[in-house]
Tab-separated table of C-alpha atoms and ligand atoms in Angstrom:
chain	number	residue	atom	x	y	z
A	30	UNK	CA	9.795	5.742	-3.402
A	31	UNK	CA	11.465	5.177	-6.939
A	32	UNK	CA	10.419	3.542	-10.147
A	33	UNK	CA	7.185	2.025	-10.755
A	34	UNK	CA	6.087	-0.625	-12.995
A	35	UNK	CA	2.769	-1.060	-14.103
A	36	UNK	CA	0.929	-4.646	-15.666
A	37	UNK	CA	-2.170	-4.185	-16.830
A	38	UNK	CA	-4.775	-6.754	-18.737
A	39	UNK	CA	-8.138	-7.359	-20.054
A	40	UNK	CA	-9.525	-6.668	-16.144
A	41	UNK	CA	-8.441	-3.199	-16.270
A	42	UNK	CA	-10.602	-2.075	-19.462
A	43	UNK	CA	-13.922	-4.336	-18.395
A	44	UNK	CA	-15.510	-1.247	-17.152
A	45	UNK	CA	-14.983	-0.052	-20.200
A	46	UNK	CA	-17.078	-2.484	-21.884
A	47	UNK	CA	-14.221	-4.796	-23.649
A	48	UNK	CA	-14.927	-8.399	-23.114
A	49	UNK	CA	-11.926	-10.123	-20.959
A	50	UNK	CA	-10.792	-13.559	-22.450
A	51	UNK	CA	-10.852	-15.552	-19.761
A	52	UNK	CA	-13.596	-14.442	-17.865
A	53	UNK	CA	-17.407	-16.005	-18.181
A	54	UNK	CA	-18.459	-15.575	-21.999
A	55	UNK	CA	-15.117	-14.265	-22.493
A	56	UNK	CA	-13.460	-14.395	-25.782
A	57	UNK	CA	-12.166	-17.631	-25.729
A	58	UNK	CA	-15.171	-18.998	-24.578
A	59	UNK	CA	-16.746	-17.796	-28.505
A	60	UNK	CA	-13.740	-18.378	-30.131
A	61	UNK	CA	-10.477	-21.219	-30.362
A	62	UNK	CA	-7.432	-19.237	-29.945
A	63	UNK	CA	-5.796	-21.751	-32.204
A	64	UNK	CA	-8.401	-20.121	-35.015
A	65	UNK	CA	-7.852	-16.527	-34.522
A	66	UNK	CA	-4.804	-16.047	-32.471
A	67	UNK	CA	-1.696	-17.747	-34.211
A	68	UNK	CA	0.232	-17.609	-37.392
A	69	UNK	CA	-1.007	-20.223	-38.233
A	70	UNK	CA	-5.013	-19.818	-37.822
A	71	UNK	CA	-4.169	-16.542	-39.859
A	72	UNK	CA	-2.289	-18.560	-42.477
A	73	UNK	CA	-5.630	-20.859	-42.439
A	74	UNK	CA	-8.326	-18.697	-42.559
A	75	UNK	CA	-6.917	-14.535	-43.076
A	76	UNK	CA	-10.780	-13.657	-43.742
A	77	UNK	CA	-11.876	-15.514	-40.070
A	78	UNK	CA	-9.005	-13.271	-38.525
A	79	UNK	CA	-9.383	-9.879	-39.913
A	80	UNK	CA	-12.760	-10.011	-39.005
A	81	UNK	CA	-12.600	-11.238	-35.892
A	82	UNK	CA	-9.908	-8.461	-35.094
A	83	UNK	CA	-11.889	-5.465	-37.056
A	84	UNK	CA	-14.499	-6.420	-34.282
A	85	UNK	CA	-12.531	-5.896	-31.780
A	86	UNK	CA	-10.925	-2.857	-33.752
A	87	UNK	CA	-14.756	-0.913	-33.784
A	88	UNK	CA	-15.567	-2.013	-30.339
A	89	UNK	CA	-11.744	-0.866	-28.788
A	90	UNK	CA	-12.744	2.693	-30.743
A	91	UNK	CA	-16.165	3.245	-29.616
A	92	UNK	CA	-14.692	2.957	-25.948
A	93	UNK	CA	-14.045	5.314	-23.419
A	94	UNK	CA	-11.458	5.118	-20.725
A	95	UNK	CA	-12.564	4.532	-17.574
A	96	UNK	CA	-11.771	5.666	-13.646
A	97	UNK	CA	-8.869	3.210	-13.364
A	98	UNK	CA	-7.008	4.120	-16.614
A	99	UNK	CA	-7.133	7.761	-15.507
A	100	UNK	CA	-5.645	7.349	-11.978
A	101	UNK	CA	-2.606	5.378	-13.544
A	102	UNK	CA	-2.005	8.110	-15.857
A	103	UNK	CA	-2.743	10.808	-13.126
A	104	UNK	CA	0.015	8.405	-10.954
A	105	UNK	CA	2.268	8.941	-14.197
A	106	UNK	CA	2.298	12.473	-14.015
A	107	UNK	CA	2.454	12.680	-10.412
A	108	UNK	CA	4.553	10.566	-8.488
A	109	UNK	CA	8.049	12.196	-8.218
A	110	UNK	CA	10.105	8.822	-10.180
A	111	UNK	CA	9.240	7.094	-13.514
A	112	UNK	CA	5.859	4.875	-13.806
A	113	UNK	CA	6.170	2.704	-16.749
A	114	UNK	CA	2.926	1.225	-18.166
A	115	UNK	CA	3.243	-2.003	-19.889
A	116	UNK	CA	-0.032	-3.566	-21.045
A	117	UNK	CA	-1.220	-6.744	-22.695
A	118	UNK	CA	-4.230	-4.729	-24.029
A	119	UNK	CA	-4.633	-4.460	-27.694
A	120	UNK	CA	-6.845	-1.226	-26.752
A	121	UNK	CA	-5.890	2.485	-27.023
A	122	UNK	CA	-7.302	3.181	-23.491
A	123	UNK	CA	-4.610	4.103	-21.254
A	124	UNK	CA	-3.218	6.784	-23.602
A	125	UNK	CA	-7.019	8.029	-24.028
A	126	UNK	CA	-7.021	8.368	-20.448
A	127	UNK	CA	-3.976	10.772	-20.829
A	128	UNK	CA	-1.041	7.580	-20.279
A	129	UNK	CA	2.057	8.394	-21.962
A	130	UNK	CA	4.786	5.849	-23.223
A	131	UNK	CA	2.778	2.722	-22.803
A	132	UNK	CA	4.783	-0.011	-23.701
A	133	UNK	CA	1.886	-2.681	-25.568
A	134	UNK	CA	3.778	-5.633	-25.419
A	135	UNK	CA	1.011	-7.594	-27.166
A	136	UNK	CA	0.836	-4.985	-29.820
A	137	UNK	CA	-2.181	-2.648	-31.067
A	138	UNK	CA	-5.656	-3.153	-32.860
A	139	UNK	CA	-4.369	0.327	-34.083
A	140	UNK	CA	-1.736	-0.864	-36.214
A	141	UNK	CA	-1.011	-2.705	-39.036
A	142	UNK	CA	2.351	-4.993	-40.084
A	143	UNK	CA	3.356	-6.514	-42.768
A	144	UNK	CA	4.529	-10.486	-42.801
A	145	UNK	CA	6.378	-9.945	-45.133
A	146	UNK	CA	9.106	-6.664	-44.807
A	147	UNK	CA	7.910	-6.017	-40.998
A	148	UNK	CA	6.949	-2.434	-42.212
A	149	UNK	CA	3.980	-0.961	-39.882
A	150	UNK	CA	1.269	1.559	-40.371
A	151	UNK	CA	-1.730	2.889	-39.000
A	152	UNK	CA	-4.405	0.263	-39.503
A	153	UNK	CA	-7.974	1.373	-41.007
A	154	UNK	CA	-10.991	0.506	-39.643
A	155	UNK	CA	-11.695	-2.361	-41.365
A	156	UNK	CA	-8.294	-4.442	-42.758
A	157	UNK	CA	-9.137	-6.770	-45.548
A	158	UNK	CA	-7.414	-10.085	-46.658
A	159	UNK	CA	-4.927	-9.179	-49.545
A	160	UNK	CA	-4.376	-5.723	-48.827
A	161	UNK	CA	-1.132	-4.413	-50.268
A	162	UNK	CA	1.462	-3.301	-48.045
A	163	UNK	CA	2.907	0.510	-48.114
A	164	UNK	CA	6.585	-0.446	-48.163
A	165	UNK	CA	6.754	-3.725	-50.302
A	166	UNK	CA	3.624	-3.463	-51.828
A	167	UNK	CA	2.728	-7.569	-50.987
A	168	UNK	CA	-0.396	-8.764	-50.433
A	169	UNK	CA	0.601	-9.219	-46.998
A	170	UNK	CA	-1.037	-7.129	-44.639
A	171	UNK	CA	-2.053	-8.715	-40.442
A	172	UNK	CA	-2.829	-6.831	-37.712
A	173	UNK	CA	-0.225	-5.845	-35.413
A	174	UNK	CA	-0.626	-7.806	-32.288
A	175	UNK	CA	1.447	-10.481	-31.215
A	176	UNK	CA	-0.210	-14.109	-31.548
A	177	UNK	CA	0.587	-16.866	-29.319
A	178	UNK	CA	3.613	-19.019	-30.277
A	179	UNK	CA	5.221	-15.170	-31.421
A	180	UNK	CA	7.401	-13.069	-29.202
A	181	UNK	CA	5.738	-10.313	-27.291
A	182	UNK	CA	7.187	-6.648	-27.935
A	183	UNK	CA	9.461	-4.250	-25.851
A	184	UNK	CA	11.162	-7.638	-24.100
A	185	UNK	CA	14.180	-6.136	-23.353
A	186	UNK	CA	13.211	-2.985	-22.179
A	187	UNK	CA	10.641	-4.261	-20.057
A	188	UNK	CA	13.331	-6.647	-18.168
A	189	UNK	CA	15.549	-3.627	-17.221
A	190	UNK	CA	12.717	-1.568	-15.992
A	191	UNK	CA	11.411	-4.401	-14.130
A	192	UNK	CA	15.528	-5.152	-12.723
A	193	UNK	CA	14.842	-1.434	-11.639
A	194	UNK	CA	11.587	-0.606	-9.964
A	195	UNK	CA	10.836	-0.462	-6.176
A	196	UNK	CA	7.315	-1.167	-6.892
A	197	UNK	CA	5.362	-3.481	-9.552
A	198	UNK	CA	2.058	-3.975	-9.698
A	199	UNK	CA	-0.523	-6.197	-11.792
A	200	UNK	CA	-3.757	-5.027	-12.478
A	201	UNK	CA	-6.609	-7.040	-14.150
A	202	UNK	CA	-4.720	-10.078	-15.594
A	203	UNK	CA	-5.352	-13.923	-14.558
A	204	UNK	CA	-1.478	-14.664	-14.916
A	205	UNK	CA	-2.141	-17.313	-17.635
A	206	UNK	CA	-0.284	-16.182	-20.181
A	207	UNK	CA	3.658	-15.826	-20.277
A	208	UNK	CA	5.872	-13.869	-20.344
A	209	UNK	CA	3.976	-11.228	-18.186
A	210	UNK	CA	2.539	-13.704	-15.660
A	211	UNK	CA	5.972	-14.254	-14.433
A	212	UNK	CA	7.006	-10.149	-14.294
A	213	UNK	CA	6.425	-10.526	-10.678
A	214	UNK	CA	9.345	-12.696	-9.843
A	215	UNK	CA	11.977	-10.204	-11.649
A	216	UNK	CA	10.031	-7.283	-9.616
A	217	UNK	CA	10.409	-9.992	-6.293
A	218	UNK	CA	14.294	-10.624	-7.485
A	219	UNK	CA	15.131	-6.793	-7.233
A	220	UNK	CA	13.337	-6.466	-4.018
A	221	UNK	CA	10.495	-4.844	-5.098
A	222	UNK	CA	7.421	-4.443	-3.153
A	223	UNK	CA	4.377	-5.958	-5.200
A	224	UNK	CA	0.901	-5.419	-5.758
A	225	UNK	CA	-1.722	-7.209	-7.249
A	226	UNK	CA	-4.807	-5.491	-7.986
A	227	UNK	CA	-7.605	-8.056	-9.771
A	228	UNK	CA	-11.749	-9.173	-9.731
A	229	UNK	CA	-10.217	-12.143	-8.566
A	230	UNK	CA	-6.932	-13.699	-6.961
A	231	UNK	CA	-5.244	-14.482	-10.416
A	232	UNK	CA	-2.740	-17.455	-11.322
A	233	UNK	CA	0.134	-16.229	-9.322
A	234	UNK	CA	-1.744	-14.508	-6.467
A	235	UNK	CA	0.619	-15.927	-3.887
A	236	UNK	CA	3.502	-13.948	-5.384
A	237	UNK	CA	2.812	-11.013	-4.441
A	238	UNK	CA	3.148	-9.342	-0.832
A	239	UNK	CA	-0.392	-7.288	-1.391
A	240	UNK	CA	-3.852	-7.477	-2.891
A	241	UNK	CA	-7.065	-5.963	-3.315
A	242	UNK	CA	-9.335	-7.265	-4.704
A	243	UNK	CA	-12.816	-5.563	-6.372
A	244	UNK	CA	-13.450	-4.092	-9.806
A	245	UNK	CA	-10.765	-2.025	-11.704
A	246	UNK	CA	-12.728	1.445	-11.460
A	247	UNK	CA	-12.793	1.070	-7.126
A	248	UNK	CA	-9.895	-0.578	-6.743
A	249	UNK	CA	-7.289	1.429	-8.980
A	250	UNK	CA	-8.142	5.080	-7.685
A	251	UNK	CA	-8.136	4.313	-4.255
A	252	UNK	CA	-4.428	1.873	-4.525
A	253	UNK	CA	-3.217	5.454	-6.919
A	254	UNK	CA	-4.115	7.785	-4.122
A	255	UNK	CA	-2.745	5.766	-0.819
A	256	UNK	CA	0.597	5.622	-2.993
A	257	UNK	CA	-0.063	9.450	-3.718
A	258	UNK	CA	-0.020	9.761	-0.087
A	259	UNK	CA	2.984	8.207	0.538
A	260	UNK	CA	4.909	10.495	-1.679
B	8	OAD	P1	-7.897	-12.670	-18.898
B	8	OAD	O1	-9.236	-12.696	-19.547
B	8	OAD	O2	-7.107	-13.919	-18.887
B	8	OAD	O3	-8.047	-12.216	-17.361
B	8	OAD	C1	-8.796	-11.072	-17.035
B	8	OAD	C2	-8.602	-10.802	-15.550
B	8	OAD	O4	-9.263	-9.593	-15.249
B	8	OAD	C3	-9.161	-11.882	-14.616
B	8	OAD	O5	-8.201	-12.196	-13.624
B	8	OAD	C4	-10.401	-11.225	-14.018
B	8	OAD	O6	-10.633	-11.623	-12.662
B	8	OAD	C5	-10.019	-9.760	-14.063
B	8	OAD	N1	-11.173	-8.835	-14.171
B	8	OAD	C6	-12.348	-8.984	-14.816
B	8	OAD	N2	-13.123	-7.914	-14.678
B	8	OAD	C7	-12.427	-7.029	-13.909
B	8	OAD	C8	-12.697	-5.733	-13.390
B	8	OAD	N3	-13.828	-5.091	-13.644
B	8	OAD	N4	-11.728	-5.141	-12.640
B	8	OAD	C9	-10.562	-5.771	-12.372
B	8	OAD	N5	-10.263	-6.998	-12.819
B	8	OAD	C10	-11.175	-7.615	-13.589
B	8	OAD	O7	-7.085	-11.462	-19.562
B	8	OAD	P2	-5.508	-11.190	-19.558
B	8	OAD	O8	-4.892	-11.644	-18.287
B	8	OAD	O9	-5.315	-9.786	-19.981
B	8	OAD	O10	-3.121	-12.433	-25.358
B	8	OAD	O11	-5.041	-12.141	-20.732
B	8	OAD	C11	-3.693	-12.173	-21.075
B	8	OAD	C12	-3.535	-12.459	-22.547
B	8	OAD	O12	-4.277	-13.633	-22.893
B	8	OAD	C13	-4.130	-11.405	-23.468
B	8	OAD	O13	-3.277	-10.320	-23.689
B	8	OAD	C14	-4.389	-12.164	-24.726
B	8	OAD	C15	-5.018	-13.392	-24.114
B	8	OAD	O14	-4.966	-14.550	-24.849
B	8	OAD	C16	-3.032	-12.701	-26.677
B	8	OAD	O15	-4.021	-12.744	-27.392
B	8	OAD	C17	-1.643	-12.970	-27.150
C-alpha cells in the first residue's frame, strides 16, 4: 500500500470538546458566517471577530487530543509510505496528538497575519483590534485562518499529493464546504481507494467506495489498525 491522504474536520476534534459548525447548536447556528467569517464581516466589525476567534483561541488551548487524533499520528509513523494530514481544523490537535507536517489548509487560531504585508506570527492569547504588526508596524493585525470568499492554504501541494495517493480518506467533515468536499474525486481520478469515516453520511457520501460510520474516537482507531494490518 503507498501514499495516504488524510481529510479531517470539525467531527474529528468533537470528542475533544470543540463545537462542530454544522452540527445541532453548532457554530453557525450562534453565529452568521457572513459576521465573523469573511473579509468583509472583519472589515465591519474587527472587535465582533477577534473576539469571537480569541474564544475559540482559549477553548482550542484548553483541549486535549483525543483517541482518533492519536491513531492518525500513530498511522503516520507507522505505515511503511507517506500519510499526509490535511485538516480544515483551526485547532492544534493533531500535532498535540504527536501528527507531524499537518497541512491546515484553513489556517491556525495559533497564528497571526497581517492584511496588510502578509507577514505572520505567533498569535497571543487574546488579539486585539489595532494591534501593530511586527514587520510593517500597521494597525493591521487578523487571525490567520482563511475566511470564506479567500483561498484556502497549501492548494497546490495538496493536489499533487492527492494525484498521488492509493488511499484518501475523510474523517469528520459534512462535505459542505469547497475545495475539500470535492478531494475525493481527485483521490477517485487517480484510482484511489476511499474512505469516509463520519457521525453521519456527509454531503458526498456516495463518493466514496467505504464508510463507517460512529463517533471519531471508535471509529478512527479501529479503521488505523485494520489498515495497520494490512501492512
Ligand atoms: P461541519 O460542522 O460542517 O461538519 C462536522 C461533521 O462532523 C458532520 O458531518 C458530523 O456528522 C461529523 N461529526 C460530529 N461529531 C462527530 C464525532 N464525534 N465523530 C465523527 N464525526 C463527527 O464541519 P466541517 O466539515 O469541518 O470553514 O466544516 C468545514 C468548514 O466549514 C470549516 O473548516 C469551517 C466551516 O465553515 C471556515 O470557517 C472557512
Amino acid at each position: 500500500m503507498g501514499k495516504i491522504v488524510i481529510l479531517t474536520g470539525a467531527g474529528i476534534s468533537a470528542e475533544s470538546g470543540l463545537g462542530t459548525f454544522r452540527d445541532e447548536g453548532g457554530l453557525w447556528s450562534q453565529h452568521r458566517i457572513e459576521d465573523v467569517a469573511t473579509p468583509e464581516g472583519f472589515a465591519r466589525n474587527p472587535e465582533l471577530v477577534q473576539g469571537f476567534y480569541n474564544t475559540r483561541r482559549t477553548h482550542a488551548a484548553k483541549a486535549s487530543p483525543n483517541a482518533a487524533h492519536m491513531a492518525l499520528a500513530l498511522l503516520q509513523r507507522e505505515w511503511p509510505d507517506e500519510v499526509v494530514i490535511v485538516t480544515q481544523n483551526v485547532d492544534g490537535l493533531h500535532e498535540a496528538g504527536g501528527a507531524e507536517d499537518v497541512l491546515h489548509m484553513h489556517g491556525t487560531l495559533a497564528g497571526a497575519l497581517c492584511s496588510a504585508c502578509r507577514h505572520r506570527w505567533q498569535a497571543p492569547e487574546e488579539m486585539r483590534v489595532g494591534q501593530p504588526c511586527p514587520a510593517c508596524q500597521e494597525p493591521t493585525a487578523r487571525p490567520d485562518v482563511v475566511w470564506f470568499g479567500e483561498m484556502p492554504y497549501f492548494m497546490d501541494q495538496i493536489y499533487v499529493h492527492l494525484a498521488e495517493c492509493e488511499l484518501f480518506a475523510a474523517i469528520g467533515t459534512s462535505g459542505q464546504v469547497y475545495p475539500a468536499a470535492a478531494f475525493v474525486h481527485e483521490a477517485l481520478a487517480v484510482g484511489a481507494q476511499t474512505f469516509e469515516l463520519n457521525l453521519e453520511p456527509s454531503d458526498v457520501v456516495s463518493a466514496f467506495d467505504e464508510t463507517r460510520f460512529g463517533p471519531a474516537t471508535e471509529t478512527v482507531p479501529r479503521w488505523v489498525s485494520d489498515l495497520m494490518g494490512t501492512r
